[in-house]
Coordinates of C-alpha atoms and ligand atoms in Angstrom, one line a residue:
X1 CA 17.9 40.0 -9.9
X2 CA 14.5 41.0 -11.0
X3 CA 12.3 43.4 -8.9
X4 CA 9.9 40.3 -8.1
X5 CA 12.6 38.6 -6.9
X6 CA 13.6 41.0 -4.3
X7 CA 10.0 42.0 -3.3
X8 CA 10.4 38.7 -2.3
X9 CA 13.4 37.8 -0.3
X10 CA 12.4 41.5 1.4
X11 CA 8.9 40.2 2.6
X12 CA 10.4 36.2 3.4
X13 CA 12.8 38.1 5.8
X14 CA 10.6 40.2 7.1
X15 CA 7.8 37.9 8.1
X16 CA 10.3 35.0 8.6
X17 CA 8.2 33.1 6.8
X18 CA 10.1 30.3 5.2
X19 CA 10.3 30.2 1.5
X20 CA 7.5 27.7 0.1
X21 CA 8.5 24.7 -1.0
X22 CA 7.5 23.2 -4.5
X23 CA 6.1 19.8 -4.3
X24 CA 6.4 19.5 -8.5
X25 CA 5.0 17.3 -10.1
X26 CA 6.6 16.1 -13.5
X27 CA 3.8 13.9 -14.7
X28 CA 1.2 15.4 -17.0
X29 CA -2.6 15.2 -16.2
X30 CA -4.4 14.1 -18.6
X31 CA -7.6 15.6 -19.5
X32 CA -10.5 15.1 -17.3
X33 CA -13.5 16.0 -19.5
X34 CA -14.8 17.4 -16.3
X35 CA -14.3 20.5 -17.7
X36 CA -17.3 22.6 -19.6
X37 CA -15.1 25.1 -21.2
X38 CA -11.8 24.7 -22.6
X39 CA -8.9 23.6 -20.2
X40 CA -4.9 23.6 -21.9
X41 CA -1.8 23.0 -20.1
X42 CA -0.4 26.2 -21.7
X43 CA 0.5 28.7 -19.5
X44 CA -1.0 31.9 -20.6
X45 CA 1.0 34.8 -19.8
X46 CA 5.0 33.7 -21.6
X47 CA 6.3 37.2 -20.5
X48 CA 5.2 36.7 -17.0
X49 CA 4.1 40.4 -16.7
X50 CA 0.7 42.1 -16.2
X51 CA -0.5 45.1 -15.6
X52 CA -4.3 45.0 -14.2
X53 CA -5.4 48.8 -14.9
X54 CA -7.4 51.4 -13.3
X55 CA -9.5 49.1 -11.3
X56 CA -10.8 49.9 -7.5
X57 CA -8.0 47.5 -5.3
X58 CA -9.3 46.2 -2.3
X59 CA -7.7 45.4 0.9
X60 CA -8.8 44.3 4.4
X61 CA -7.7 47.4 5.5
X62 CA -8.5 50.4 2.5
X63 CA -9.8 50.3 -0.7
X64 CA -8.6 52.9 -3.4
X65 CA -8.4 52.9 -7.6
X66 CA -5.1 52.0 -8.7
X67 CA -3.6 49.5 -11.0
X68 CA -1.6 46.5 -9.9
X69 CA 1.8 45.4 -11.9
X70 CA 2.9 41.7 -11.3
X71 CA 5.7 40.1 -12.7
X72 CA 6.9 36.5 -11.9
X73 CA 4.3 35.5 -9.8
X74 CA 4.9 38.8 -7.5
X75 CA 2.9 41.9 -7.2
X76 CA 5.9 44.5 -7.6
X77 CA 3.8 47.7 -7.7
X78 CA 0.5 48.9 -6.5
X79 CA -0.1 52.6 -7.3
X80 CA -2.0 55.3 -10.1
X81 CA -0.7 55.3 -13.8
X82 CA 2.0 53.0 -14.0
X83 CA 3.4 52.7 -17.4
X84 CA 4.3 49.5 -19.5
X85 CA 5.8 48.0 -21.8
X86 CA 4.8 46.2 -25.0
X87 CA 5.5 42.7 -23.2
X88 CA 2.9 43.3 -20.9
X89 CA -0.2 41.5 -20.5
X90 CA -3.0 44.8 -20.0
X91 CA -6.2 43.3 -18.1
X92 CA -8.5 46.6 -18.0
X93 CA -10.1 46.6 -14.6
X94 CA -12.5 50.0 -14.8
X95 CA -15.3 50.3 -12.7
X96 CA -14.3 46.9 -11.4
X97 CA -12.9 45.4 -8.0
X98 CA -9.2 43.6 -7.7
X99 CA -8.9 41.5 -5.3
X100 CA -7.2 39.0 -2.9
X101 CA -7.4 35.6 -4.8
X102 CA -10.0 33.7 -2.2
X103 CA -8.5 31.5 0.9
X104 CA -10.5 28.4 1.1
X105 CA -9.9 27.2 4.9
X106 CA -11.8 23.9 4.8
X107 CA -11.9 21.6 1.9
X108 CA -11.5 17.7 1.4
X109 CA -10.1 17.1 -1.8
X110 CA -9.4 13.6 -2.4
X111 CA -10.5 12.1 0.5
X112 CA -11.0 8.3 1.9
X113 CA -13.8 9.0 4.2
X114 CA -17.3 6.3 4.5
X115 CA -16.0 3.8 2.6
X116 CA -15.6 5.8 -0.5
X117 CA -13.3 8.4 -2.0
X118 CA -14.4 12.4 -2.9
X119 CA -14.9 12.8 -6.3
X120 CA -13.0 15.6 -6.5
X121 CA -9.4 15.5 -6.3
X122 CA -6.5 17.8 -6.0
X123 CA -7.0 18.9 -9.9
X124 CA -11.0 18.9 -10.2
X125 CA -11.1 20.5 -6.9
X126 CA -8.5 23.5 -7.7
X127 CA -9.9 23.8 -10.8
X128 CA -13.3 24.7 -9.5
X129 CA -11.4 27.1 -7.2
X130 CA -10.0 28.8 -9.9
X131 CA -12.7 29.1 -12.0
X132 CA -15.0 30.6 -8.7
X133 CA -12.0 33.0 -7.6
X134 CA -10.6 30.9 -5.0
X135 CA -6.4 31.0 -5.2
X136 CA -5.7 29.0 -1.9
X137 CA -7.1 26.5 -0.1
X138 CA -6.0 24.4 3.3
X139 CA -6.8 20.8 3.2
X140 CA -7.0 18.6 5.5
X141 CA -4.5 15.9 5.8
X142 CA -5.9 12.3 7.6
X143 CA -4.2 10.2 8.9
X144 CA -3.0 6.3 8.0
X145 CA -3.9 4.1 10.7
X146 CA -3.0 6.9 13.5
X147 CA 0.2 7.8 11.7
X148 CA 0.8 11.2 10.8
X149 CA 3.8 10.6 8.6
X150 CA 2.1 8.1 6.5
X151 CA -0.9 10.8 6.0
X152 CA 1.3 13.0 5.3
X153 CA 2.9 11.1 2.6
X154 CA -0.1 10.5 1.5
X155 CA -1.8 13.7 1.0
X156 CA 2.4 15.0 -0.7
X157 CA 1.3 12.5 -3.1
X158 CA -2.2 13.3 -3.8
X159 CA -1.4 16.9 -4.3
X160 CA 1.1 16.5 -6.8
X161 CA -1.6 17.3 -9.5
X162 CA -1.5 20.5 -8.2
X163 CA -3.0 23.9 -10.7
X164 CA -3.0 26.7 -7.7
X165 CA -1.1 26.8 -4.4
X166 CA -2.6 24.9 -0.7
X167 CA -1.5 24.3 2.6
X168 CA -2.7 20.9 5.0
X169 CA -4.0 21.0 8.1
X170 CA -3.7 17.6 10.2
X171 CA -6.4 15.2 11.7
X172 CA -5.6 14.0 15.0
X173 CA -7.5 10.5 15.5
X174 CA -5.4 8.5 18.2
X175 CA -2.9 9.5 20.8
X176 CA 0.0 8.1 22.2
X177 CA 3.8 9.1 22.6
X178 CA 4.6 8.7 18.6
X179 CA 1.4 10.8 17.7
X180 CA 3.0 13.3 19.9
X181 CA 6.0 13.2 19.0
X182 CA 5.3 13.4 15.5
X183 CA 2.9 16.7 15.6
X184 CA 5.7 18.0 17.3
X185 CA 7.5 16.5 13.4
X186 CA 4.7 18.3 11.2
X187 CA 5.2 21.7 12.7
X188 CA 8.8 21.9 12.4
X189 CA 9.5 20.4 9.6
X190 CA 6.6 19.8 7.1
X191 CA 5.1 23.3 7.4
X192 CA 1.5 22.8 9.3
X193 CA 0.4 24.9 12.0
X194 CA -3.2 23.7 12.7
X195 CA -4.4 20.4 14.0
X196 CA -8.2 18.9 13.5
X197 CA -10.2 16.9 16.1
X198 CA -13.1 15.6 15.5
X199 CA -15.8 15.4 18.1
X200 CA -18.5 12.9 16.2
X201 CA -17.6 10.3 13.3
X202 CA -18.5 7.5 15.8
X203 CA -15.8 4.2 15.3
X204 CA -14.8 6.1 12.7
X205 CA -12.7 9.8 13.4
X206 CA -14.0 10.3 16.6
X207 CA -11.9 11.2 19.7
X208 CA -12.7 11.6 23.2
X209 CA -12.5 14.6 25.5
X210 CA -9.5 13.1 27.4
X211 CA -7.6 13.2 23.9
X212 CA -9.0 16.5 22.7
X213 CA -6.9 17.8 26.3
X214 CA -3.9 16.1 25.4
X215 CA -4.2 17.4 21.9
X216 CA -5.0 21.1 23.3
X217 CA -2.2 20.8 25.6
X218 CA 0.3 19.8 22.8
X219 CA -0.9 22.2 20.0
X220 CA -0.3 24.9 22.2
X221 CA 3.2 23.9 23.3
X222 CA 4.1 23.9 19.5
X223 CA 2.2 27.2 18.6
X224 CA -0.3 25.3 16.3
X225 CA -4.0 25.5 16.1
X226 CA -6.4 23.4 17.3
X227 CA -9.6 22.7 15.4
X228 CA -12.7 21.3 16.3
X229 CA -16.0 19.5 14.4
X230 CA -18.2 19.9 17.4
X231 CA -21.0 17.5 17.3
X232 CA -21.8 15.1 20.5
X233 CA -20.6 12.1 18.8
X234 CA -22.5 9.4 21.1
X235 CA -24.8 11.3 21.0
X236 CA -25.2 11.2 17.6
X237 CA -25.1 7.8 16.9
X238 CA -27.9 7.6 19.9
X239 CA -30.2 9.9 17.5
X240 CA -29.3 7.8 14.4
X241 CA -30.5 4.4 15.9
X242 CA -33.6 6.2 17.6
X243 CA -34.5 7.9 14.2
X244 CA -33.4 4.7 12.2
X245 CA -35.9 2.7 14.9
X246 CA -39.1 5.0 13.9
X247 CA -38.6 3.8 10.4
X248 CA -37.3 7.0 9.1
X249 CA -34.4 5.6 6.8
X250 CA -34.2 8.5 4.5
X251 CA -31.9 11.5 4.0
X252 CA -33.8 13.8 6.3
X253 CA -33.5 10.9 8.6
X254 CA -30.2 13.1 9.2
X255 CA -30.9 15.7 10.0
X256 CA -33.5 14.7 12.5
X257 CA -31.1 12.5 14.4
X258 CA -28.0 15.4 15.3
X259 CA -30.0 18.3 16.0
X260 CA -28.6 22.0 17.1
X261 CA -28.3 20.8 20.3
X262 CA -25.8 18.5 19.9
X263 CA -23.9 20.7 18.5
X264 CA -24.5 23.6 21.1
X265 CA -23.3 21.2 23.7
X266 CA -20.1 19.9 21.5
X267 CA -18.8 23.6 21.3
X268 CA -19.5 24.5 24.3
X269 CA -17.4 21.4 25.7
X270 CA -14.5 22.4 23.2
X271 CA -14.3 26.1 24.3
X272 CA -14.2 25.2 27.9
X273 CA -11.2 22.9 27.3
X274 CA -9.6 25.0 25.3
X275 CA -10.5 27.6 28.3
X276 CA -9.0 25.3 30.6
X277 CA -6.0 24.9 29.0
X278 CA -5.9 28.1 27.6
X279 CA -5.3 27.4 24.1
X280 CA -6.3 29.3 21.3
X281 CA -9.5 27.0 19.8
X282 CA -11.1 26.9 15.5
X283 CA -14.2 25.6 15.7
X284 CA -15.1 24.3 12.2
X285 CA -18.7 24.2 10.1
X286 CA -20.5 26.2 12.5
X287 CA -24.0 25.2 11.3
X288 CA -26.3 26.5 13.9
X289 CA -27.2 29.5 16.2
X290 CA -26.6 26.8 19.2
X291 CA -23.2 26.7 18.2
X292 CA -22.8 30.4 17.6
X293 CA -23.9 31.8 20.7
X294 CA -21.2 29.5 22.5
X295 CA -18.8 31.2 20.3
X296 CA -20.0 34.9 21.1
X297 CA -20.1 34.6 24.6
X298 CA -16.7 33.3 24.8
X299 CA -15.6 35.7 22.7
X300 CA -17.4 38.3 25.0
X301 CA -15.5 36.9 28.1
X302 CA -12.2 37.8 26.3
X303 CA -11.9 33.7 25.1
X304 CA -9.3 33.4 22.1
X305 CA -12.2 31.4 19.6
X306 CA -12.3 31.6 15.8
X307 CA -15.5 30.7 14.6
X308 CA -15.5 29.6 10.7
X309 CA -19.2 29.5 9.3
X310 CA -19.8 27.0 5.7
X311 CA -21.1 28.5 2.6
X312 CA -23.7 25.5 2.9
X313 CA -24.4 27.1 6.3
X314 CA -24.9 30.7 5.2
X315 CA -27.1 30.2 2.1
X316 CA -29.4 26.6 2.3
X317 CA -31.8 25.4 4.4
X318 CA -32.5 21.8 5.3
X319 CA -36.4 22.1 3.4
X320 CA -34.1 19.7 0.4
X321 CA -33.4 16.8 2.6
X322 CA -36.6 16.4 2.3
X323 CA -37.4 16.4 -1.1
X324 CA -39.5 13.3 -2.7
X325 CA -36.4 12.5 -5.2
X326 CA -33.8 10.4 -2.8
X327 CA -30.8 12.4 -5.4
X328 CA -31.8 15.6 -4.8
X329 CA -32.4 15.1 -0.8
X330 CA -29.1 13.5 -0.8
X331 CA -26.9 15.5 -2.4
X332 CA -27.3 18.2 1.3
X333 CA -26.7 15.2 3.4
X334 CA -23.5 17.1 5.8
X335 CA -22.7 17.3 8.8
X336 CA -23.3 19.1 10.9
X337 CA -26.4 19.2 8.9
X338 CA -28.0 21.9 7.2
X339 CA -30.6 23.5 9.9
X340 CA -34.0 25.3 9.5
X341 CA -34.3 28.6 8.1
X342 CA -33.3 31.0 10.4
X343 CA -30.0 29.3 11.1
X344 CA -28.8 31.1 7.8
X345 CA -29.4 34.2 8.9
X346 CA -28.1 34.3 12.2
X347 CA -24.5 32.7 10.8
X348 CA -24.9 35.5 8.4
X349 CA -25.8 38.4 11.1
X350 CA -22.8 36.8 13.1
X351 CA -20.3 37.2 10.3
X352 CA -21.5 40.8 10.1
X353 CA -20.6 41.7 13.2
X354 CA -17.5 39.7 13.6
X355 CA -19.0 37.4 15.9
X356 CA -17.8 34.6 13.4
X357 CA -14.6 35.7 11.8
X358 CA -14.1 34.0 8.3
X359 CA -16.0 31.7 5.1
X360 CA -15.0 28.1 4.2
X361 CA -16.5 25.4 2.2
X362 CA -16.2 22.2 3.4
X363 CA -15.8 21.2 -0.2
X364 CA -16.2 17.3 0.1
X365 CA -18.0 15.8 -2.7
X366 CA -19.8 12.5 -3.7
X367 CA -21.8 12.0 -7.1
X368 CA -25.1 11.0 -7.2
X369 CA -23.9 7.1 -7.2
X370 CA -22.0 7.6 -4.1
X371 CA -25.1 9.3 -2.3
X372 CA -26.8 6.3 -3.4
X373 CA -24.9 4.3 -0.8
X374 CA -27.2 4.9 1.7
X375 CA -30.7 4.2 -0.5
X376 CA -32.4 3.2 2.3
X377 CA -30.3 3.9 5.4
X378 CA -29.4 7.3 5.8
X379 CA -26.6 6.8 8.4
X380 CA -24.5 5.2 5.1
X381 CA -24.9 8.4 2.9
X382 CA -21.7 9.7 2.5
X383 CA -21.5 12.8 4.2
X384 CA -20.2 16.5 2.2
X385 CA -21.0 19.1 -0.3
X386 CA -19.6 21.1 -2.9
X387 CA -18.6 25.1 -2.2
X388 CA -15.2 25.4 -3.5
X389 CA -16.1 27.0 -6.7
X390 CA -19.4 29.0 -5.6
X391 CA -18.0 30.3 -2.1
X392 CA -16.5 33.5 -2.9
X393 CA -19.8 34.4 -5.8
X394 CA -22.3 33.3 -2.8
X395 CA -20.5 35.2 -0.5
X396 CA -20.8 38.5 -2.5
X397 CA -24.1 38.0 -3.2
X398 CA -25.4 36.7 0.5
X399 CA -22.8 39.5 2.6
X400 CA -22.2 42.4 0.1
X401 CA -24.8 42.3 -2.4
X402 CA -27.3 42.5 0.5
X403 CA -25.3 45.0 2.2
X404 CA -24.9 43.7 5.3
X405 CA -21.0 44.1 4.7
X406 CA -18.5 46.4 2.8
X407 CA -16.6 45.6 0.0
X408 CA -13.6 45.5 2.1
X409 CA -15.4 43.1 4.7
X410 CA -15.4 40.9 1.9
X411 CA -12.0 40.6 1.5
X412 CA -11.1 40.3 5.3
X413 CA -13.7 37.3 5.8
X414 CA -12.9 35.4 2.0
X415 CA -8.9 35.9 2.1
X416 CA -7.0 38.2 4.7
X417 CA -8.2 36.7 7.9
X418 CA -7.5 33.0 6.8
X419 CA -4.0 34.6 5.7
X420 CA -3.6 36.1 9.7
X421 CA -5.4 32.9 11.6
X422 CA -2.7 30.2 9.4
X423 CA 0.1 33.1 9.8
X424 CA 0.5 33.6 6.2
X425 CA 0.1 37.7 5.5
X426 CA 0.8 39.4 3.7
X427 CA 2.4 36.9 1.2
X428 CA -1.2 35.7 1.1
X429 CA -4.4 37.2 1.7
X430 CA -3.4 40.9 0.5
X431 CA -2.7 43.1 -2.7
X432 CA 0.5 44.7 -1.4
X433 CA 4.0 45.1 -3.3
X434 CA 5.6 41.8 -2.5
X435 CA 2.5 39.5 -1.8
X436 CA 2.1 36.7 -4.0
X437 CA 0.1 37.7 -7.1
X438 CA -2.8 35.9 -6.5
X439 CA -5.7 38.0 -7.4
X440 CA -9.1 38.6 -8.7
X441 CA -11.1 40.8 -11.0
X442 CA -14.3 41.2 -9.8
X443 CA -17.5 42.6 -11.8
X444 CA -20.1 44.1 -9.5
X445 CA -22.7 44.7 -12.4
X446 CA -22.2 41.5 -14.3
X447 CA -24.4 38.0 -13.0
X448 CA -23.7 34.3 -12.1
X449 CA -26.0 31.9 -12.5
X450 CA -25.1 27.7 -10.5
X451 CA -25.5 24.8 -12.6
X452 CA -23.9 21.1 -12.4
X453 CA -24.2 21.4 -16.3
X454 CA -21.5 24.3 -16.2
X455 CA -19.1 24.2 -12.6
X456 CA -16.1 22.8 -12.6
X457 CA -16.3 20.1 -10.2
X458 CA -16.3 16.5 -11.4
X459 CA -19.8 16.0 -9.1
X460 CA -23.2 15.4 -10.9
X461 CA -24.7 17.6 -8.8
X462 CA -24.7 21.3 -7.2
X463 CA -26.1 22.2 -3.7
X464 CA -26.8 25.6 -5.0
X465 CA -28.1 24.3 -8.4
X466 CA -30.1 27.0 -9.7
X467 CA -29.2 29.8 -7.7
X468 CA -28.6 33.4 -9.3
X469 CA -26.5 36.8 -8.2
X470 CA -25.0 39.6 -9.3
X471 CA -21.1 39.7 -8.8
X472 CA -19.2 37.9 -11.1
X473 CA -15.7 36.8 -11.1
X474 CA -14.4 37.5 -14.6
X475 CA -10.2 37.2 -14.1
X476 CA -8.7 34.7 -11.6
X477 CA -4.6 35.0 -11.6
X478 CA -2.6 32.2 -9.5
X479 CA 0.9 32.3 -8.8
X480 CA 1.2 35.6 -11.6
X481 CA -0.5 33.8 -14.2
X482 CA -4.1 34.2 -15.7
X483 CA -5.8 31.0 -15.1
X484 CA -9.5 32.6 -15.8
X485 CA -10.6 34.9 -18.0
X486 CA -13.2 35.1 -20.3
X487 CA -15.2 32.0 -19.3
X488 CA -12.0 29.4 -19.9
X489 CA -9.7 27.8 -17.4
X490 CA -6.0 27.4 -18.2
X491 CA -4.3 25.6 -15.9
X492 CA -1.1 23.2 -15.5
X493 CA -1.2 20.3 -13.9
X494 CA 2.0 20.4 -10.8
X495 CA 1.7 24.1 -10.9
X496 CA 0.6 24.4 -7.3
X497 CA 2.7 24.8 -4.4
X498 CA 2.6 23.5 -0.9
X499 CA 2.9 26.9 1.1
X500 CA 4.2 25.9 4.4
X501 CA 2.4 27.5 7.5
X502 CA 4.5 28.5 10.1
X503 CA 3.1 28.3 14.0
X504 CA 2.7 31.2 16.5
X505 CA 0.1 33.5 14.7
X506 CA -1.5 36.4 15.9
X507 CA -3.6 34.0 18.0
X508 CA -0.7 33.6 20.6
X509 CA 0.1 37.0 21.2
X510 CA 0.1 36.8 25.0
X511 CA -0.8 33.7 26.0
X512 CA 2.8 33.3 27.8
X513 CA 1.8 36.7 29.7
X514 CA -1.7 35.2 30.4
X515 CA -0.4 32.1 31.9
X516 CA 2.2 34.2 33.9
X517 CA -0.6 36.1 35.6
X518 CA -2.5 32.6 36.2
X519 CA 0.4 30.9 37.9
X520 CA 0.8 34.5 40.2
X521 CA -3.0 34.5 41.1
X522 CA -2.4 31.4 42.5
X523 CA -0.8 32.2 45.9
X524 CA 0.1 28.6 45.9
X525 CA 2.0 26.6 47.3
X526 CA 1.3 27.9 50.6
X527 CA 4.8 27.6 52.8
X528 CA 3.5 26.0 55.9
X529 CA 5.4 25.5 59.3
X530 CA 6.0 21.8 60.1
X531 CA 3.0 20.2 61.5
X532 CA 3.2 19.6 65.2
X533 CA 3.2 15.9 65.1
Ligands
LIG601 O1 -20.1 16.4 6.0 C1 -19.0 16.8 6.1 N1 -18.7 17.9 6.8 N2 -18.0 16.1 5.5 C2 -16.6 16.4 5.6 C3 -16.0 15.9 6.8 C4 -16.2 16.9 7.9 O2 -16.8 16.7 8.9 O3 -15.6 18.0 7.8
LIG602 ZN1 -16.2 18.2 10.1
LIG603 ZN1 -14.8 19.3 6.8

């Protein structure tokens, strides 16, 4: 048995994680021509060893110059001077920072959603991911007509294309006893550990608060998150028609019509629910300093609430849904929507201070003929941006580049802390002897410039077209295999496995001993003598 091998069985045992399944997929992707550099379906690495040398390894926890020796897809040694043989892949990291490959927490990859279908799917998507650093992402799965199992299915399917690992999290759009039942079915069985409810999406994905309690009440039975987009959704769709009925039909149309507020008042809702209940609550996107301040004062009363800002959210402003050109102005239509400068800054002040916890992307993209849907009515523009492959250079530039964080920030907020929340670390999420060897090399002194004409995504256009940093991702390695270096992606199509999430993170600790002391406060019920009549 190799070293790698038993590095893993030790850590599996350890965190009682169960081993990952492989959903493989036999079939051969063909060539996209999405790709601006050269993509094969060789893997790159035969031997399966590589040494990453001399380069400044960064946890959560410490950071300190090492190198890094992985072999089959495990990171078997993490310490000064280790020798190597001639079969060994040498990357030299001087004067450069390894790592944790990037955890995406939020992306839609290959979803049905307003009448059309994201461009990207499960191989344009991870591809982009790969080529911006990102080793992991968690998608969300929806559902087929209310049915989990048929979602599931579904989304099994769609991520057979697989080039770098992923995990699902679950949309919750109807309840009844089978919806119930079968939550109870994706936990145990299929591996998720985190369930989504969405709060606006009008006649579309919207629920109410009566099923948000039932789905509070049920996530926390089984030990699995529960996720919120918090936007008043009748209120919403009041907005739209009001904004509509001035005879503003364009893209900043919608903005205008879901303002902060609305989603100040969503969150707030959703915390005190999940107060009620006392169920650990993810609130998703937050766009807005509304939304923010609901998160810190819960937080500050001791309230167990993760708060996950965008990328979109961190570094735009909504000044472009207002440009003259209908494409351009489109292409930022998301919800919740892009706010007014000053919104930026606070999310990013908040992330600082650990007010907001971790980075997603939202990745949910729609080319410029998709936008186009809603020429003329802004309620039919499909909603979502790009991120996946510009999170984790944005980040750096925004959070660490500024220096409003430390390096080892960073890794906490892009990797280790969406490893903890979805109970995944150390396999994930850490560059420790046994975690999965998926990694970056990271070049402080080296630039990155945005462009449509050279990501990886199969969308036409690039929220952050144009923008420039310092920070550059140079080596990407998924699953022990170099997948980016040097400007070109290799890749293989089915590579990818479904990691399977278990419940009961970190984020129940106590909750049993919490409710204990509730039901004791209670004095109740009172034993009373018979009444007299
Ligand atoms: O505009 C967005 N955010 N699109 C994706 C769906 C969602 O609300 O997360
Ligand atoms: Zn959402
Ligand atoms: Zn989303």
């Amino acid at each position: 048995m190799s070293m790698a091998s038993l590095l893993r069985i030790i850590l599996s045992t350890l965190i009682l994680l169960p081993i990952s399944i492989t959903i493989s997929a036999s079939e051969s992707h063909p060539t996209q021509g999405f790709c601006s550099v050269e993509c094969d379906t060789e893997l790159t690495s035969s031997s399966g060893k590589i040494l990453i040398k001399q380069g400044t390894v960064v946890n959560a926890h410490h950071k300190v110059v090492a190198d890094v020796y992985i072999e089959d897809g495990i990171i078997v040694s993490v310490r000064p001077n280790i020798a190597v043989g001639d079969d060994v892949k040498v990357i030299d990291a001087t004067g450069k920072y390894v790592m944790p490959g990037g955890i995406d927490p939020h992306t839609h990859l290959a979803m049905d959603f307003m009448g059309t279908g994201t461009i990207d799917d499960f191989y344009t998507g991870q591809a982009a991911a790969l080529a911006g650093g990102t080793t992991m992402h968690i998608d969300f799965v929806i559902p087929i007509n209310g049915n989990l199992s048929a979602g599931f299915a579904s989304y099994v399917d769609k991520a057979k294309k697989s080039v770098m690992d992923y995990g699902f999290h679950m949309a919750i759009t109807k309840w009844d006893e089978a919806v119930s039942k079968e939550m109870e079915l994706m936990v145990k069985e299929n591996g998720i550990n985190s369930f989504k409810f969405f709060m606006a999406y009008k006649g579309a994905l919207m629920i109410n608060d009566e099923l948000l309690l039932h789905g509070l009440e049920k996530c926390k039975s089984l030990g699995a998150l529960a996720m919120v987009h918090a936007e008043n959704g009748d209120a919403v769709a009041e907005g739209q028609k009001r904004i509509f009925d001035l005879g503003i039909t364009g893209p900043e149309g919608h903005a205008l019509s879901r303002p902060p507020v609305l989603e100040g008042e969503a969150t707030a809702r959703a915390i005190r629910l999940a107060s009620f209940i006392n169920a650990p609550l993810y609130v998703v996107h937050v766009m807005s300093i509304d939304a923010m301040e609901e998160i810190a004062k819960a937080r500050k009363s001791g309230q167990r609430v993760i708060g996950e800002p965008v990328v979109s959210g961190l570094t735009l402003d909504e000044s472009g849904l207002w440009d003259s050109d209908f494409t351009t102005a489109a292409k930022y239509v998301m919800s919740p929507p892009i706010r007014k400068t000053g919104h930026d800054k606070a999310l990013q002040d908040a992330l600082a201070t650990g007010i907001l916890q971790l980075v997603g992307t939202d990745h949910c993209t729609f080319n410029s003929t998709q936008k186009a849907f809603g020429y003329g009515d802004f309620r039919k523009i499909p909603n979502g941006v790009n991120g996946i492959e510009e999170r984790m250079h944005l980040v750096w530039e925004t959070m660490v580049e500024s220096g409003k964080i430390s390096v080892t920030d960073y890794v906490r907020i892009t990797s280790t802390e969406c490893a903890k929340i979805f109970n995944i670390y150390p396999r994930k999420g850490a560059i420790l002897e046994g975690s999965d060897a998926d990694i970056i090399v990271l070049n402080p002194n080296a630039s990155f410039r945005i462009s449509a004409i050279s990501h990886h995504s199969r969308s036409d256009t690039n929220v952050y077209e144009g923008k420039t940093g310092k920070g550059k991702v140079e080596v990407t390695i998924s699953g022990g295999r170099v997948v980016w270096e040097e400007g070109n992606l290799k890749i293989t199509s089915g590579s990818g496995k479904y990691i399977k999430m278990p419940p009961f993170s970190y984020l129940f600790d106590g909750i049993d001993k919490a409710d204990a002391a509730y039901l004791a406060s209670l004095r109740s019920p009172v034993h009373r003598t018979a009444a007299a009549y």
